[in-house]
Short mmCIF file of N, CA and C in Angstrom, two decimals:
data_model
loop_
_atom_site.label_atom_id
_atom_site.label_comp_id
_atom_site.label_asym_id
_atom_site.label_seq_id
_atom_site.Cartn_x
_atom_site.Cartn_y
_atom_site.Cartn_z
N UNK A 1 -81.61 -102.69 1.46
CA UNK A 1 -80.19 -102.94 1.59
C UNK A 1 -79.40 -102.02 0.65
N UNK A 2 -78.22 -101.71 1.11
CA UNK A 2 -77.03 -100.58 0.21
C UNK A 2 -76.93 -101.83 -1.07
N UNK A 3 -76.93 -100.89 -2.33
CA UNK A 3 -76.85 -101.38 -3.14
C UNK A 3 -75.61 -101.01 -3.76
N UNK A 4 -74.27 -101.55 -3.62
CA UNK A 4 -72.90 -101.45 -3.94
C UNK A 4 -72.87 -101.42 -5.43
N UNK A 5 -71.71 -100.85 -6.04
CA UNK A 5 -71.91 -100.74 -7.33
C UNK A 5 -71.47 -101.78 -8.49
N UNK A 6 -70.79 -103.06 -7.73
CA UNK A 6 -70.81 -104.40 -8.34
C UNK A 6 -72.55 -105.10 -8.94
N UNK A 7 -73.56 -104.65 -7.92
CA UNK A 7 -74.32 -105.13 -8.69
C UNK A 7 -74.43 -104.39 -9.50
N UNK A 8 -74.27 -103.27 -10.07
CA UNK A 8 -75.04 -102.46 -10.83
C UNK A 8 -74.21 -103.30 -12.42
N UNK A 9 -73.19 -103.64 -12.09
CA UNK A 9 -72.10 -104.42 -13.28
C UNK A 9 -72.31 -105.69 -13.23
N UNK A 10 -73.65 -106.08 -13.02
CA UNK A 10 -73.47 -108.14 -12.77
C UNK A 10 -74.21 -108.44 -14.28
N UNK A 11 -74.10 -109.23 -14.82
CA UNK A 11 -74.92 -109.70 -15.89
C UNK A 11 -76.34 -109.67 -15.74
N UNK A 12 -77.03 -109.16 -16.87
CA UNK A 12 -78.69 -109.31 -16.69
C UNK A 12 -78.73 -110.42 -18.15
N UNK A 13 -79.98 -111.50 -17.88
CA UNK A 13 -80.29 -111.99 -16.38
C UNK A 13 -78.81 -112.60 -16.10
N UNK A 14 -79.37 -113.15 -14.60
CA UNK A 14 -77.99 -113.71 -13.87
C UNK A 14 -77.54 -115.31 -14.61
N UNK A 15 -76.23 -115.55 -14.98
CA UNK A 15 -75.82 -116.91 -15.38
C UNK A 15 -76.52 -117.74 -14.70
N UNK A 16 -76.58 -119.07 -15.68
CA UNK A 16 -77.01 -120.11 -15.06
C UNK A 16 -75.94 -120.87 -14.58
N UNK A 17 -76.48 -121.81 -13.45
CA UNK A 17 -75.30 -122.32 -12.69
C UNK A 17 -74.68 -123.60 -13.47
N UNK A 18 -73.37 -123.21 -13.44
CA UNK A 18 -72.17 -124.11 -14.39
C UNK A 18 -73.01 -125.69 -13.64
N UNK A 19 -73.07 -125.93 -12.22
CA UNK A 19 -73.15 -127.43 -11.74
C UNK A 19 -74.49 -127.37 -10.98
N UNK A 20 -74.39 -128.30 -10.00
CA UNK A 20 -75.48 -128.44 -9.15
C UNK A 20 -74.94 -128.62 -7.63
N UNK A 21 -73.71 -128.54 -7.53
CA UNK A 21 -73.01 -128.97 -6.46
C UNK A 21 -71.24 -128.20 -6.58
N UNK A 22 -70.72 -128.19 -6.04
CA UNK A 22 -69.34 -127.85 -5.73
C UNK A 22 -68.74 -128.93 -5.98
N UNK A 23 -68.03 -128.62 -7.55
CA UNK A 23 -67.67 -129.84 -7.90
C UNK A 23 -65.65 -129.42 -7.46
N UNK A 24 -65.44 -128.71 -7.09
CA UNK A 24 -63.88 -128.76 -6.50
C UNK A 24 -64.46 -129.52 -5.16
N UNK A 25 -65.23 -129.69 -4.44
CA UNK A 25 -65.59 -130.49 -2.87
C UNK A 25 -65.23 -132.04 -3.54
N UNK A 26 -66.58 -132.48 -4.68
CA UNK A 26 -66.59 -133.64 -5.55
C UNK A 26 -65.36 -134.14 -5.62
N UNK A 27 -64.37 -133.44 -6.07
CA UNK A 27 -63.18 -133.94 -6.88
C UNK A 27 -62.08 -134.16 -5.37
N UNK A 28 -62.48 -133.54 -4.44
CA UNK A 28 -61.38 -133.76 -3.27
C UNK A 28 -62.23 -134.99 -2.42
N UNK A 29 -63.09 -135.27 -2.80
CA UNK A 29 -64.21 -136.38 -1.73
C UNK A 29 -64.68 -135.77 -0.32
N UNK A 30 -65.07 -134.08 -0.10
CA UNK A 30 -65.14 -133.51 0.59
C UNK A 30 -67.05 -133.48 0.23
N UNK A 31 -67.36 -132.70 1.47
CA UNK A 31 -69.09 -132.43 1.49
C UNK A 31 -69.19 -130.87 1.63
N UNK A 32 -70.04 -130.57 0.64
CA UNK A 32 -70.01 -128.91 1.13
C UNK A 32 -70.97 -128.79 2.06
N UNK A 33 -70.94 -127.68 2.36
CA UNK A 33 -71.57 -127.43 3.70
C UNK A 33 -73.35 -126.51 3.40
N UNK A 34 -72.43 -125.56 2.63
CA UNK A 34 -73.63 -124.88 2.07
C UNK A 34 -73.07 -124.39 0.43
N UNK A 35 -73.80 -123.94 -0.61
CA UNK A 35 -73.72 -123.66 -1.75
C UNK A 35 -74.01 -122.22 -2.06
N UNK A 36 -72.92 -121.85 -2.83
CA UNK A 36 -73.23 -120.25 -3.51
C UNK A 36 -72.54 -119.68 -4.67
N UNK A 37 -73.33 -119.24 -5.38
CA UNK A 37 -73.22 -119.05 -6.83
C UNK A 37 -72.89 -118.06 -7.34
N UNK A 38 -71.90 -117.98 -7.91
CA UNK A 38 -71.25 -116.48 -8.78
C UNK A 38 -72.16 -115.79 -9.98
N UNK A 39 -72.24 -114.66 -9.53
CA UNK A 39 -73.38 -113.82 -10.19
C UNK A 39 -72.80 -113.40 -11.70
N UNK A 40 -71.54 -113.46 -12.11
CA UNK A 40 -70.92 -113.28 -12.99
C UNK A 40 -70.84 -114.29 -14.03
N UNK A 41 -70.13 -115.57 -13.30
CA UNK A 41 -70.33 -116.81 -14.51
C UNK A 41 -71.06 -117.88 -13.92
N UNK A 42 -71.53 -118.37 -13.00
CA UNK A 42 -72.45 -119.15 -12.76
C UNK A 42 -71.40 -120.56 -11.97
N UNK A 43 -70.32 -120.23 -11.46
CA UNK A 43 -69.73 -121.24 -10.88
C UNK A 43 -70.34 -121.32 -9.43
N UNK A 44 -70.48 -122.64 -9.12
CA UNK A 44 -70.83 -122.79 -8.05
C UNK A 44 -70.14 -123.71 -6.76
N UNK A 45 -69.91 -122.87 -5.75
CA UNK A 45 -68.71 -123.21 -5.05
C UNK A 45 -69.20 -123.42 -3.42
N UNK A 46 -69.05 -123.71 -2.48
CA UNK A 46 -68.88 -124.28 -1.32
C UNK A 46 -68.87 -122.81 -0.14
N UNK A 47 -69.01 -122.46 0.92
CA UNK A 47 -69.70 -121.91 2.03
C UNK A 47 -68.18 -121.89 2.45
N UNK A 48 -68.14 -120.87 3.29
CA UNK A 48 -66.70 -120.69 4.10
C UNK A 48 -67.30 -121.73 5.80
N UNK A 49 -68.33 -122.05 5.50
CA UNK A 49 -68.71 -123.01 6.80
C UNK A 49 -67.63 -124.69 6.37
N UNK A 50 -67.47 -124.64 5.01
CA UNK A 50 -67.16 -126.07 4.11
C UNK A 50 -65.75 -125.75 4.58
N UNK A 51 -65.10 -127.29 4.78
CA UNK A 51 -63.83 -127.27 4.93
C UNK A 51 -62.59 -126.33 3.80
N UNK A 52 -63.03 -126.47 2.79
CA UNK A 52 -62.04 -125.71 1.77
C UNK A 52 -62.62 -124.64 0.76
N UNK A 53 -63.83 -123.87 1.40
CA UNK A 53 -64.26 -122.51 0.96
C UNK A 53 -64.31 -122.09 -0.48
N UNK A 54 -64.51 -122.70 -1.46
CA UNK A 54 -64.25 -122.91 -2.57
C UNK A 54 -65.29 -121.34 -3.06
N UNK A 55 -66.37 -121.12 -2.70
CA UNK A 55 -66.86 -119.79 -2.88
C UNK A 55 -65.75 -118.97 -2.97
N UNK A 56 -65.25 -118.44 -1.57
CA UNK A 56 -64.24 -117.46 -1.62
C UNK A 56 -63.34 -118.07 -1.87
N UNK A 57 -62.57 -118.68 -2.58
CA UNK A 57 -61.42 -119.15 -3.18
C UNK A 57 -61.69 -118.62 -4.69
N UNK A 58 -63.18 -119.07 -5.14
CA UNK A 58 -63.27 -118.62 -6.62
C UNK A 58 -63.41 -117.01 -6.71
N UNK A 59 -64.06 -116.43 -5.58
CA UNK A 59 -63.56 -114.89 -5.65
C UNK A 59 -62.09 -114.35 -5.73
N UNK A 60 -61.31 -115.17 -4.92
CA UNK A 60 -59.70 -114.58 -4.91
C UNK A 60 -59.06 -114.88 -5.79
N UNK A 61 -59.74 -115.98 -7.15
CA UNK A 61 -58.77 -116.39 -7.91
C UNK A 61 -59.39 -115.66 -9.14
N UNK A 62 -60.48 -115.00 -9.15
CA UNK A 62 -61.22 -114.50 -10.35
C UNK A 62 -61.00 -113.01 -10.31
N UNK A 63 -61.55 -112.44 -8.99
CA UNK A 63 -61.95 -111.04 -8.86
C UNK A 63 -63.82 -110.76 -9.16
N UNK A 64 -64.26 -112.13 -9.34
CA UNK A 64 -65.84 -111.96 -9.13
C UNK A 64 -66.54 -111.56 -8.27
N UNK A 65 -66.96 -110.54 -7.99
CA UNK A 65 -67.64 -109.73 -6.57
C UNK A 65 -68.39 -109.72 -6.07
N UNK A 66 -69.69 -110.69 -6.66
CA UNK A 66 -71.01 -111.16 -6.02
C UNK A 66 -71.19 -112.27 -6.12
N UNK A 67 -71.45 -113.08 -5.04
CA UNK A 67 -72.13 -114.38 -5.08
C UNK A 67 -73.84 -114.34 -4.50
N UNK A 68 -74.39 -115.42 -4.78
CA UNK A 68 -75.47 -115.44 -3.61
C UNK A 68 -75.80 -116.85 -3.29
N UNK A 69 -76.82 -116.85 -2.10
CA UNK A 69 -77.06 -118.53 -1.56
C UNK A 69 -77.47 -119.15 -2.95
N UNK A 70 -77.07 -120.64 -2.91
CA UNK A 70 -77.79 -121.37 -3.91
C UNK A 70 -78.76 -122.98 -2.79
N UNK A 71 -79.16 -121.97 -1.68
CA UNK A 71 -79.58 -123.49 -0.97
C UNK A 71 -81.14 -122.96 -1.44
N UNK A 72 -81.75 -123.90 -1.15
CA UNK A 72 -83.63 -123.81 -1.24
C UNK A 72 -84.18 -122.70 -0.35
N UNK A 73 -85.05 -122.32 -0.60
CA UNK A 73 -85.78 -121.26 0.79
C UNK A 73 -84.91 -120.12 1.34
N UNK A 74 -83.30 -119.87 0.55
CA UNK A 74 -83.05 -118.70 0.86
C UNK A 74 -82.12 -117.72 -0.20
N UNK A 75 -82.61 -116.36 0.28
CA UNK A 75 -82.65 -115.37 -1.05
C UNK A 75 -81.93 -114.35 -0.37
N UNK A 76 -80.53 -114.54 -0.51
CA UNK A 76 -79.71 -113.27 -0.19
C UNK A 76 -78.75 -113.42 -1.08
N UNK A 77 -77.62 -112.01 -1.02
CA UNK A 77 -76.13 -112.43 -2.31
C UNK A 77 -75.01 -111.63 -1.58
N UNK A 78 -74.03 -111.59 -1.29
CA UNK A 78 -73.32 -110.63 -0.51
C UNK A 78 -71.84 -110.36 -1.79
N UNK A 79 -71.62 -109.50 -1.58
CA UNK A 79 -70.89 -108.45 -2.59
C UNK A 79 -69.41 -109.00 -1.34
N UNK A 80 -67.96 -109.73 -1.65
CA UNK A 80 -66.81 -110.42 -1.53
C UNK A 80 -66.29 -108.22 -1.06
N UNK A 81 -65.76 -108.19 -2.21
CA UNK A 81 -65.37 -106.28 -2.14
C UNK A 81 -65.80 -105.48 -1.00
N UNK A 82 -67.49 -105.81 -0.57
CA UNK A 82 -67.24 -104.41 -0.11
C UNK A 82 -67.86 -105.05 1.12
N UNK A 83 -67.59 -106.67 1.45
CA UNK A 83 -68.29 -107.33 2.76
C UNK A 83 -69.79 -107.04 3.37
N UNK A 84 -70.66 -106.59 2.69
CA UNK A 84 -72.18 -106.61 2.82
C UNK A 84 -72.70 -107.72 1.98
N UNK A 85 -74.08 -107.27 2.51
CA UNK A 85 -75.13 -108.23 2.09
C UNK A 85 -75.60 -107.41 1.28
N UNK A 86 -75.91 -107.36 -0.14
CA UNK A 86 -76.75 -106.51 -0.96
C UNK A 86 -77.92 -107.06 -1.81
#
């Protein structure tokens, strides 16, 4: 995969995750849908499948440029900036 130059700027190793769940979903009594984790500070936010997208919400309100899945059994991260999968 193209390796964009946000990862080359992500923290080594990667933050640990602030929660265990999407706690902006928690606090509205919403269910996330799926989970994904900011490679920068370790917030972990809600799937644009989830009613209120809290992933990309914490990209537009930060400028954090990589997230990746935080579900079980899958290992991808997609770069917000440059819309790939890297």
């Amino acid at each position: 995969m193209y390796e964009c130059p946000h990862v080359d700027a992500l923290p080594q190793p990667e933050p640990a995750p602030l929660s265990d769940t999407c706690l902006e979903c928690l606090a509205l009594g919403s269910h996330p849908v799926q989970l994904r984790l900011c490679l920068v500070c370790g917030h972990v936010g809600c799937c644009d499948s989830s009613p209120f997208r809290h992933a990309t919400e914490h990209y537009k309100d930060t400028g954090h440029p990589v997230m990746r899945t935080f579900e079980p059994g899958e290992d991808w991260r997609w770069c917000f900036v440059d819309s790939i999968l890297v």
